[in-house]
């Protein structure tokens, strides 16, 4: 087997943290080419190109300052150049950009390539719901696995211990990707329910916005625990309705499920921005620009996509927490009314 060449598609906070892991791992295994290309959306930082800074100082000074990237990770400003000869594509960009990027990549694909998506979000499709991995699968005609878990990027970059979940419909690809990404402090479990794993990664961001509202309103930890539990119930109910294959409750006990939900509701940018939304009465868009240094917020946008899907199916009333987050972010519903979606929540879903 020729060594597999890896290309990281994206270079933000999470992309750069993963690049750190991949850069070290490919050098330690003869299954992978020791050079890794990382596609970087070119921008100027203090009068210099970001790719030039990364390639000379081996640090993404904008999105992951204070962390050295391995020297075998090379920043490339053109995605078609970056992906040349790559047989493993690691997707880690905001979900809004994936469709356009795949169109650009399609004519340059290496035969037999596979993908793994670390993107937490969903899109609308003709049937309502479109997973990001489905967009990549359809546009590039490749097998795509997903990686989701309780993985706050800076903590992963600091090499603090955490777990994560790979959802892989193809078991052999799952093992290969585990070898590429696992470290002693980044422990991976591979499960076959790829769609459920991916949905967890998208939906938990909506719940985290609700947790942030609680913090902004000063509701305390008991209320936040209720938000997490009721949010998890809605995540399970939504997955059971929309995933084509089997949805076992065991998948929600993996890192991609309850662990990611907890960490995002206590840390994470969605919670932080939602808390500021309550305290400052600025719009989500203003706060995103002010607080996130060019990163994108996924929770509110995912709530809008989920709301449209629930509306189309006439089941808005069955998901009071998801709907309340959407209405507060986009329809001017008073944030202090958030508590009513908890008080009136059905006991069983």
Short mmCIF file of C-alpha atoms in Angstrom, two decimals:
data_model
loop_
_atom_site.label_atom_id
_atom_site.label_comp_id
_atom_site.label_asym_id
_atom_site.label_seq_id
_atom_site.Cartn_x
_atom_site.Cartn_y
_atom_site.Cartn_z
CA UNK A 1 0.00 0.00 0.00
CA UNK A 2 1.39 3.44 -0.90
CA UNK A 3 1.47 5.86 2.05
CA UNK A 4 -1.79 7.82 2.40
CA UNK A 5 -1.46 11.57 1.83
CA UNK A 6 -3.56 13.71 4.16
CA UNK A 7 -5.05 17.14 3.42
CA UNK A 8 -6.74 19.21 6.13
CA UNK A 9 -9.48 21.33 4.57
CA UNK A 10 -9.72 24.30 6.95
CA UNK A 11 -7.43 26.01 9.43
CA UNK A 12 -9.46 27.79 12.09
CA UNK A 13 -9.24 27.14 15.82
CA UNK A 14 -10.37 23.48 15.58
CA UNK A 15 -8.64 22.84 12.24
CA UNK A 16 -5.31 24.05 13.62
CA UNK A 17 -5.70 21.94 16.79
CA UNK A 18 -6.34 18.84 14.66
CA UNK A 19 -3.40 19.76 12.41
CA UNK A 20 -1.18 19.58 15.49
CA UNK A 21 -2.31 15.98 16.16
CA UNK A 22 -2.20 14.84 12.51
CA UNK A 23 1.24 16.40 11.92
CA UNK A 24 2.72 14.39 14.81
CA UNK A 25 0.87 11.15 14.01
CA UNK A 26 1.79 10.91 10.31
CA UNK A 27 5.49 11.08 11.19
CA UNK A 28 5.13 8.14 13.58
CA UNK A 29 3.39 5.76 11.13
CA UNK A 30 4.49 4.34 7.80
CA UNK A 31 0.85 4.20 6.63
CA UNK A 32 0.81 7.97 6.04
CA UNK A 33 2.84 10.39 3.94
CA UNK A 34 4.87 12.50 6.42
CA UNK A 35 3.92 15.81 4.71
CA UNK A 36 0.45 17.26 5.39
CA UNK A 37 -1.14 20.09 3.42
CA UNK A 38 -3.56 22.38 5.26
CA UNK A 39 -5.83 24.61 3.19
CA UNK A 40 -5.86 28.10 4.68
CA UNK A 41 -8.34 30.76 3.63
CA UNK A 42 -5.85 33.51 2.88
CA UNK A 43 -6.10 36.69 4.94
CA UNK A 44 -3.76 39.43 6.03
CA UNK A 45 -2.63 39.56 9.66
CA UNK A 46 -0.59 42.65 10.62
CA UNK A 47 0.33 43.22 6.99
CA UNK A 48 1.47 39.64 6.32
CA UNK A 49 -0.22 36.70 4.64
CA UNK A 50 -1.50 34.15 7.14
CA UNK A 51 -0.06 31.25 5.08
CA UNK A 52 3.37 32.87 5.12
CA UNK A 53 3.22 33.31 8.91
CA UNK A 54 2.19 29.66 9.41
CA UNK A 55 4.91 28.37 7.08
CA UNK A 56 7.72 30.46 8.60
CA UNK A 57 6.73 30.63 12.28
CA UNK A 58 4.69 27.39 12.41
CA UNK A 59 1.89 29.05 14.34
CA UNK A 60 -1.63 30.06 13.36
CA UNK A 61 -1.36 33.43 15.10
CA UNK A 62 -4.97 34.37 14.35
CA UNK A 63 -6.93 31.24 15.29
CA UNK A 64 -4.63 29.22 17.59
CA UNK A 65 -2.07 31.65 19.03
CA UNK A 66 0.58 30.29 21.39
CA UNK A 67 0.71 26.81 19.84
CA UNK A 68 3.44 25.58 17.54
CA UNK A 69 2.25 23.50 14.59
CA UNK A 70 4.49 20.64 13.43
CA UNK A 71 6.85 21.73 10.64
CA UNK A 72 5.52 19.01 8.31
CA UNK A 73 2.12 20.79 8.21
CA UNK A 74 2.24 23.16 5.23
CA UNK A 75 -0.28 26.00 4.79
CA UNK A 76 -1.57 26.28 1.21
CA UNK A 77 -3.89 29.13 0.11
CA UNK A 78 -5.48 27.26 -2.82
CA UNK A 79 -7.74 24.34 -1.94
CA UNK A 80 -7.16 22.64 -5.31
CA UNK A 81 -3.40 22.87 -4.76
CA UNK A 82 -3.65 21.68 -1.14
CA UNK A 83 -5.63 18.55 -2.04
CA UNK A 84 -3.34 17.35 -4.86
CA UNK A 85 -2.71 13.63 -4.44
CA UNK A 86 -4.56 13.48 -1.09
CA UNK A 87 -6.29 10.20 -0.32
CA UNK A 88 -7.62 11.35 3.09
CA UNK A 89 -9.47 14.67 3.30
CA UNK A 90 -10.18 16.08 6.77
CA UNK A 91 -12.98 18.67 6.56
CA UNK A 92 -13.02 21.30 9.30
CA UNK A 93 -14.58 24.57 8.10
CA UNK A 94 -17.81 26.41 9.07
CA UNK A 95 -20.72 24.49 7.57
CA UNK A 96 -21.98 27.48 5.56
CA UNK A 97 -19.01 27.15 3.15
CA UNK A 98 -18.96 23.42 2.46
CA UNK A 99 -21.17 23.28 -0.62
CA UNK A 100 -19.27 25.89 -2.61
CA UNK A 101 -15.92 24.43 -1.59
CA UNK A 102 -16.88 20.90 -2.68
CA UNK A 103 -17.85 22.25 -6.12
CA UNK A 104 -14.37 23.74 -6.41
CA UNK A 105 -12.70 20.50 -5.26
CA UNK A 106 -14.67 18.03 -7.42
CA UNK A 107 -12.53 18.14 -10.62
CA UNK A 108 -9.32 17.59 -8.61
CA UNK A 109 -10.23 14.51 -6.55
CA UNK A 110 -7.77 11.62 -6.17
CA UNK A 111 -9.32 8.28 -7.06
CA UNK A 112 -10.24 6.18 -4.01
CA UNK A 113 -10.01 9.13 -1.61
CA UNK A 114 -12.03 9.11 1.62
CA UNK A 115 -13.17 11.95 3.85
CA UNK A 116 -13.84 12.67 7.50
CA UNK A 117 -15.97 15.63 8.57
CA UNK A 118 -15.38 17.45 11.85
CA UNK A 119 -18.04 20.01 10.93
CA UNK A 120 -20.82 20.58 13.46
CA UNK A 121 -23.89 21.78 11.62
CA UNK A 122 -26.72 20.72 9.32
CA UNK A 123 -28.19 22.12 6.14
CA UNK A 124 -31.60 22.19 4.53
CA UNK A 125 -32.27 19.71 1.77
CA UNK A 126 -35.33 18.96 -0.39
CA UNK A 127 -36.55 16.51 2.29
CA UNK A 128 -35.88 19.01 5.06
CA UNK A 129 -32.65 17.78 6.60
CA UNK A 130 -29.25 17.48 4.98
CA UNK A 131 -26.22 16.28 6.92
CA UNK A 132 -22.92 17.96 6.05
CA UNK A 133 -21.37 14.54 5.40
CA UNK A 134 -24.17 13.87 2.87
CA UNK A 135 -23.31 17.07 0.99
CA UNK A 136 -19.64 16.00 0.81
CA UNK A 137 -20.59 12.41 -0.13
CA UNK A 138 -22.88 13.50 -2.95
CA UNK A 139 -20.73 16.29 -4.37
CA UNK A 140 -17.39 14.45 -4.24
CA UNK A 141 -18.66 10.85 -4.61
CA UNK A 142 -16.53 9.58 -1.71
CA UNK A 143 -17.08 7.71 1.57
CA UNK A 144 -17.27 10.14 4.49
CA UNK A 145 -16.95 9.39 8.21
CA UNK A 146 -17.48 11.95 10.99
CA UNK A 147 -15.69 12.92 14.20
CA UNK A 148 -17.67 14.58 17.01
CA UNK A 149 -17.04 14.82 20.73
CA UNK A 150 -16.49 16.91 23.84
CA UNK A 151 -13.50 18.63 22.27
CA UNK A 152 -13.02 22.31 23.03
CA UNK A 153 -10.25 23.13 20.55
CA UNK A 154 -7.87 25.00 22.87
CA UNK A 155 -7.97 22.17 25.42
CA UNK A 156 -7.18 19.62 22.68
CA UNK A 157 -4.28 21.83 21.53
CA UNK A 158 -3.08 22.00 25.16
CA UNK A 159 -3.09 18.17 25.14
CA UNK A 160 -5.54 17.94 28.03
CA UNK A 161 -7.14 14.49 28.09
CA UNK A 162 -10.46 14.11 26.26
CA UNK A 163 -12.49 11.55 24.37
CA UNK A 164 -14.12 11.76 20.97
CA UNK A 165 -16.29 9.62 18.69
CA UNK A 166 -15.75 8.61 15.06
CA UNK A 167 -18.93 7.56 13.26
CA UNK A 168 -17.88 5.32 10.36
CA UNK A 169 -20.24 3.24 8.24
CA UNK A 170 -17.14 1.47 6.87
CA UNK A 171 -15.33 -0.21 9.81
CA UNK A 172 -11.92 -0.45 8.07
CA UNK A 173 -11.96 3.28 7.25
CA UNK A 174 -12.96 3.98 10.85
CA UNK A 175 -9.86 2.15 12.09
CA UNK A 176 -7.57 3.94 9.61
CA UNK A 177 -8.93 7.32 10.71
CA UNK A 178 -8.58 6.34 14.36
CA UNK A 179 -4.90 5.58 13.70
CA UNK A 180 -4.48 8.98 12.03
CA UNK A 181 -6.14 10.93 14.85
CA UNK A 182 -5.81 9.10 18.18
CA UNK A 183 -3.23 10.12 20.81
CA UNK A 184 -2.89 9.13 24.49
CA UNK A 185 -4.77 12.34 25.37
CA UNK A 186 -7.27 12.26 22.49
CA UNK A 187 -9.00 8.93 22.91
CA UNK A 188 -11.27 7.73 20.12
CA UNK A 189 -14.19 5.29 20.05
CA UNK A 190 -15.43 4.19 16.60
CA UNK A 191 -19.16 3.49 16.20
CA UNK A 192 -21.15 2.60 13.06
CA UNK A 193 -24.01 5.09 13.59
CA UNK A 194 -22.40 7.89 11.68
CA UNK A 195 -25.61 9.93 11.13
CA UNK A 196 -26.55 9.92 14.82
CA UNK A 197 -23.00 10.96 15.78
CA UNK A 198 -23.17 13.84 13.32
CA UNK A 199 -26.62 15.00 14.41
CA UNK A 200 -25.45 15.10 18.04
CA UNK A 201 -22.64 17.44 17.01
CA UNK A 202 -25.07 19.84 15.34
CA UNK A 203 -28.01 19.77 17.74
CA UNK A 204 -26.06 20.20 20.97
CA UNK A 205 -25.13 23.73 19.85
CA UNK A 206 -28.82 24.73 19.98
CA UNK A 207 -29.06 23.42 23.55
CA UNK A 208 -25.88 25.34 24.46
CA UNK A 209 -27.53 28.59 23.36
CA UNK A 210 -30.37 27.76 25.77
CA UNK A 211 -27.80 27.12 28.52
CA UNK A 212 -26.24 30.53 27.78
CA UNK A 213 -29.65 32.20 28.11
CA UNK A 214 -29.95 30.56 31.55
CA UNK A 215 -26.56 31.92 32.59
CA UNK A 216 -27.42 35.40 31.33
CA UNK A 217 -30.72 35.34 33.23
CA UNK A 218 -28.97 34.12 36.41
CA UNK A 219 -31.01 30.90 36.70
CA UNK A 220 -28.36 28.72 38.34
CA UNK A 221 -27.12 25.16 37.89
CA UNK A 222 -30.38 23.32 38.63
CA UNK A 223 -32.08 25.10 35.74
CA UNK A 224 -29.10 24.50 33.49
CA UNK A 225 -29.23 20.79 34.32
CA UNK A 226 -32.90 20.79 33.24
CA UNK A 227 -31.94 22.52 29.97
CA UNK A 228 -29.30 19.84 29.33
CA UNK A 229 -31.68 16.95 30.10
CA UNK A 230 -34.64 18.34 28.14
CA UNK A 231 -32.29 19.31 25.31
CA UNK A 232 -30.92 15.76 25.22
CA UNK A 233 -34.47 14.40 25.04
CA UNK A 234 -35.17 16.63 22.02
CA UNK A 235 -31.87 15.54 20.41
CA UNK A 236 -32.81 11.85 20.78
CA UNK A 237 -36.37 12.42 19.51
CA UNK A 238 -35.10 14.43 16.52
CA UNK A 239 -32.48 11.80 15.62
CA UNK A 240 -35.07 9.00 15.82
CA UNK A 241 -37.28 10.89 13.40
CA UNK A 242 -34.64 11.86 10.88
CA UNK A 243 -31.92 9.20 10.82
CA UNK A 244 -32.54 6.60 8.16
CA UNK A 245 -30.72 3.74 9.91
CA UNK A 246 -30.76 2.46 13.46
CA UNK A 247 -30.58 4.98 16.31
CA UNK A 248 -29.48 3.33 19.55
CA UNK A 249 -29.54 5.24 22.81
CA UNK A 250 -26.01 3.94 23.47
CA UNK A 251 -24.62 6.37 20.89
CA UNK A 252 -25.90 9.28 23.00
CA UNK A 253 -23.77 7.96 25.89
CA UNK A 254 -20.62 8.28 23.76
CA UNK A 255 -18.48 11.44 23.79
CA UNK A 256 -20.42 12.82 20.79
CA UNK A 257 -23.64 12.76 22.84
CA UNK A 258 -24.00 13.59 26.50
CA UNK A 259 -20.32 14.53 27.05
CA UNK A 260 -20.23 17.03 24.18
CA UNK A 261 -23.58 18.42 25.31
CA UNK A 262 -22.32 19.02 28.86
CA UNK A 263 -19.02 20.61 27.86
CA UNK A 264 -20.70 22.89 25.31
CA UNK A 265 -23.32 24.00 27.85
CA UNK A 266 -20.60 24.95 30.36
CA UNK A 267 -17.84 26.13 27.99
CA UNK A 268 -17.90 26.81 24.28
CA UNK A 269 -18.69 29.86 22.19
CA UNK A 270 -22.44 29.25 21.75
CA UNK A 271 -23.04 29.42 25.49
CA UNK A 272 -20.76 32.46 25.87
CA UNK A 273 -22.40 34.48 23.09
CA UNK A 274 -25.93 33.56 24.26
CA UNK A 275 -25.10 34.80 27.77
CA UNK A 276 -23.82 38.09 26.31
CA UNK A 277 -27.00 38.32 24.19
CA UNK A 278 -29.06 38.44 27.39
CA UNK A 279 -26.78 40.89 29.19
CA UNK A 280 -26.07 43.36 26.37
CA UNK A 281 -29.23 43.23 24.20
CA UNK A 282 -27.00 43.32 21.10
CA UNK A 283 -27.91 41.06 18.16
CA UNK A 284 -26.34 37.62 17.68
CA UNK A 285 -24.61 38.91 14.51
CA UNK A 286 -23.06 41.89 16.38
CA UNK A 287 -21.82 39.65 19.20
CA UNK A 288 -20.39 37.11 16.75
CA UNK A 289 -18.36 39.88 15.11
CA UNK A 290 -17.25 41.32 18.46
CA UNK A 291 -16.45 38.17 20.43
CA UNK A 292 -15.31 35.45 18.01
CA UNK A 293 -12.33 36.87 16.13
CA UNK A 294 -13.67 35.80 12.73
CA UNK A 295 -15.03 32.42 13.84
CA UNK A 296 -18.62 31.46 13.12
CA UNK A 297 -21.36 30.64 15.61
CA UNK A 298 -23.24 27.43 14.80
CA UNK A 299 -26.07 27.23 17.39
CA UNK A 300 -28.45 29.99 16.23
CA UNK A 301 -28.08 29.08 12.57
CA UNK A 302 -28.68 25.38 13.30
CA UNK A 303 -31.81 26.34 15.29
CA UNK A 304 -33.12 28.19 12.21
CA UNK A 305 -32.51 25.17 9.98
CA UNK A 306 -34.14 22.82 12.50
CA UNK A 307 -37.11 25.17 12.94
CA UNK A 308 -37.85 25.15 9.17
CA UNK A 309 -37.73 21.35 9.18
CA UNK A 310 -40.09 21.11 12.19
CA UNK A 311 -42.45 23.63 10.58
CA UNK A 312 -42.54 21.70 7.30
CA UNK A 313 -43.49 18.55 9.20
CA UNK A 314 -46.02 20.34 11.43
CA UNK A 315 -44.28 19.23 14.65
CA UNK A 316 -43.10 22.55 16.09
CA UNK A 317 -44.99 21.93 19.37
CA UNK A 318 -43.06 18.71 20.02
CA UNK A 319 -39.69 20.51 20.34
CA UNK A 320 -40.30 23.48 22.68
CA UNK A 321 -36.63 24.06 23.61
CA UNK A 322 -35.28 24.04 20.03
CA UNK A 323 -38.14 26.32 18.96
CA UNK A 324 -37.69 28.79 21.85
CA UNK A 325 -33.99 29.20 21.00
CA UNK A 326 -34.90 29.95 17.37
CA UNK A 327 -37.66 32.42 18.29
CA UNK A 328 -35.47 34.32 20.76
CA UNK A 329 -32.54 34.54 18.30
CA UNK A 330 -34.55 35.47 15.20
CA UNK A 331 -38.14 36.45 15.95
CA UNK A 332 -37.75 38.89 18.83
CA UNK A 333 -39.29 36.61 21.47
CA UNK A 334 -38.35 37.94 24.92
CA UNK A 335 -35.41 36.00 26.33
CA UNK A 336 -36.97 36.00 29.80
CA UNK A 337 -39.77 33.85 28.35
CA UNK A 338 -37.23 31.06 27.78
CA UNK A 339 -38.19 29.52 31.13
CA UNK A 340 -41.72 28.78 29.87
CA UNK A 341 -40.39 26.25 27.32
CA UNK A 342 -38.92 24.35 30.28
CA UNK A 343 -42.01 24.66 32.49
CA UNK A 344 -44.32 23.38 29.75
CA UNK A 345 -42.02 20.70 28.35
CA UNK A 346 -43.65 17.28 27.81
CA UNK A 347 -42.50 14.72 30.38
CA UNK A 348 -42.02 12.06 27.73
CA UNK A 349 -41.14 12.47 24.05
#
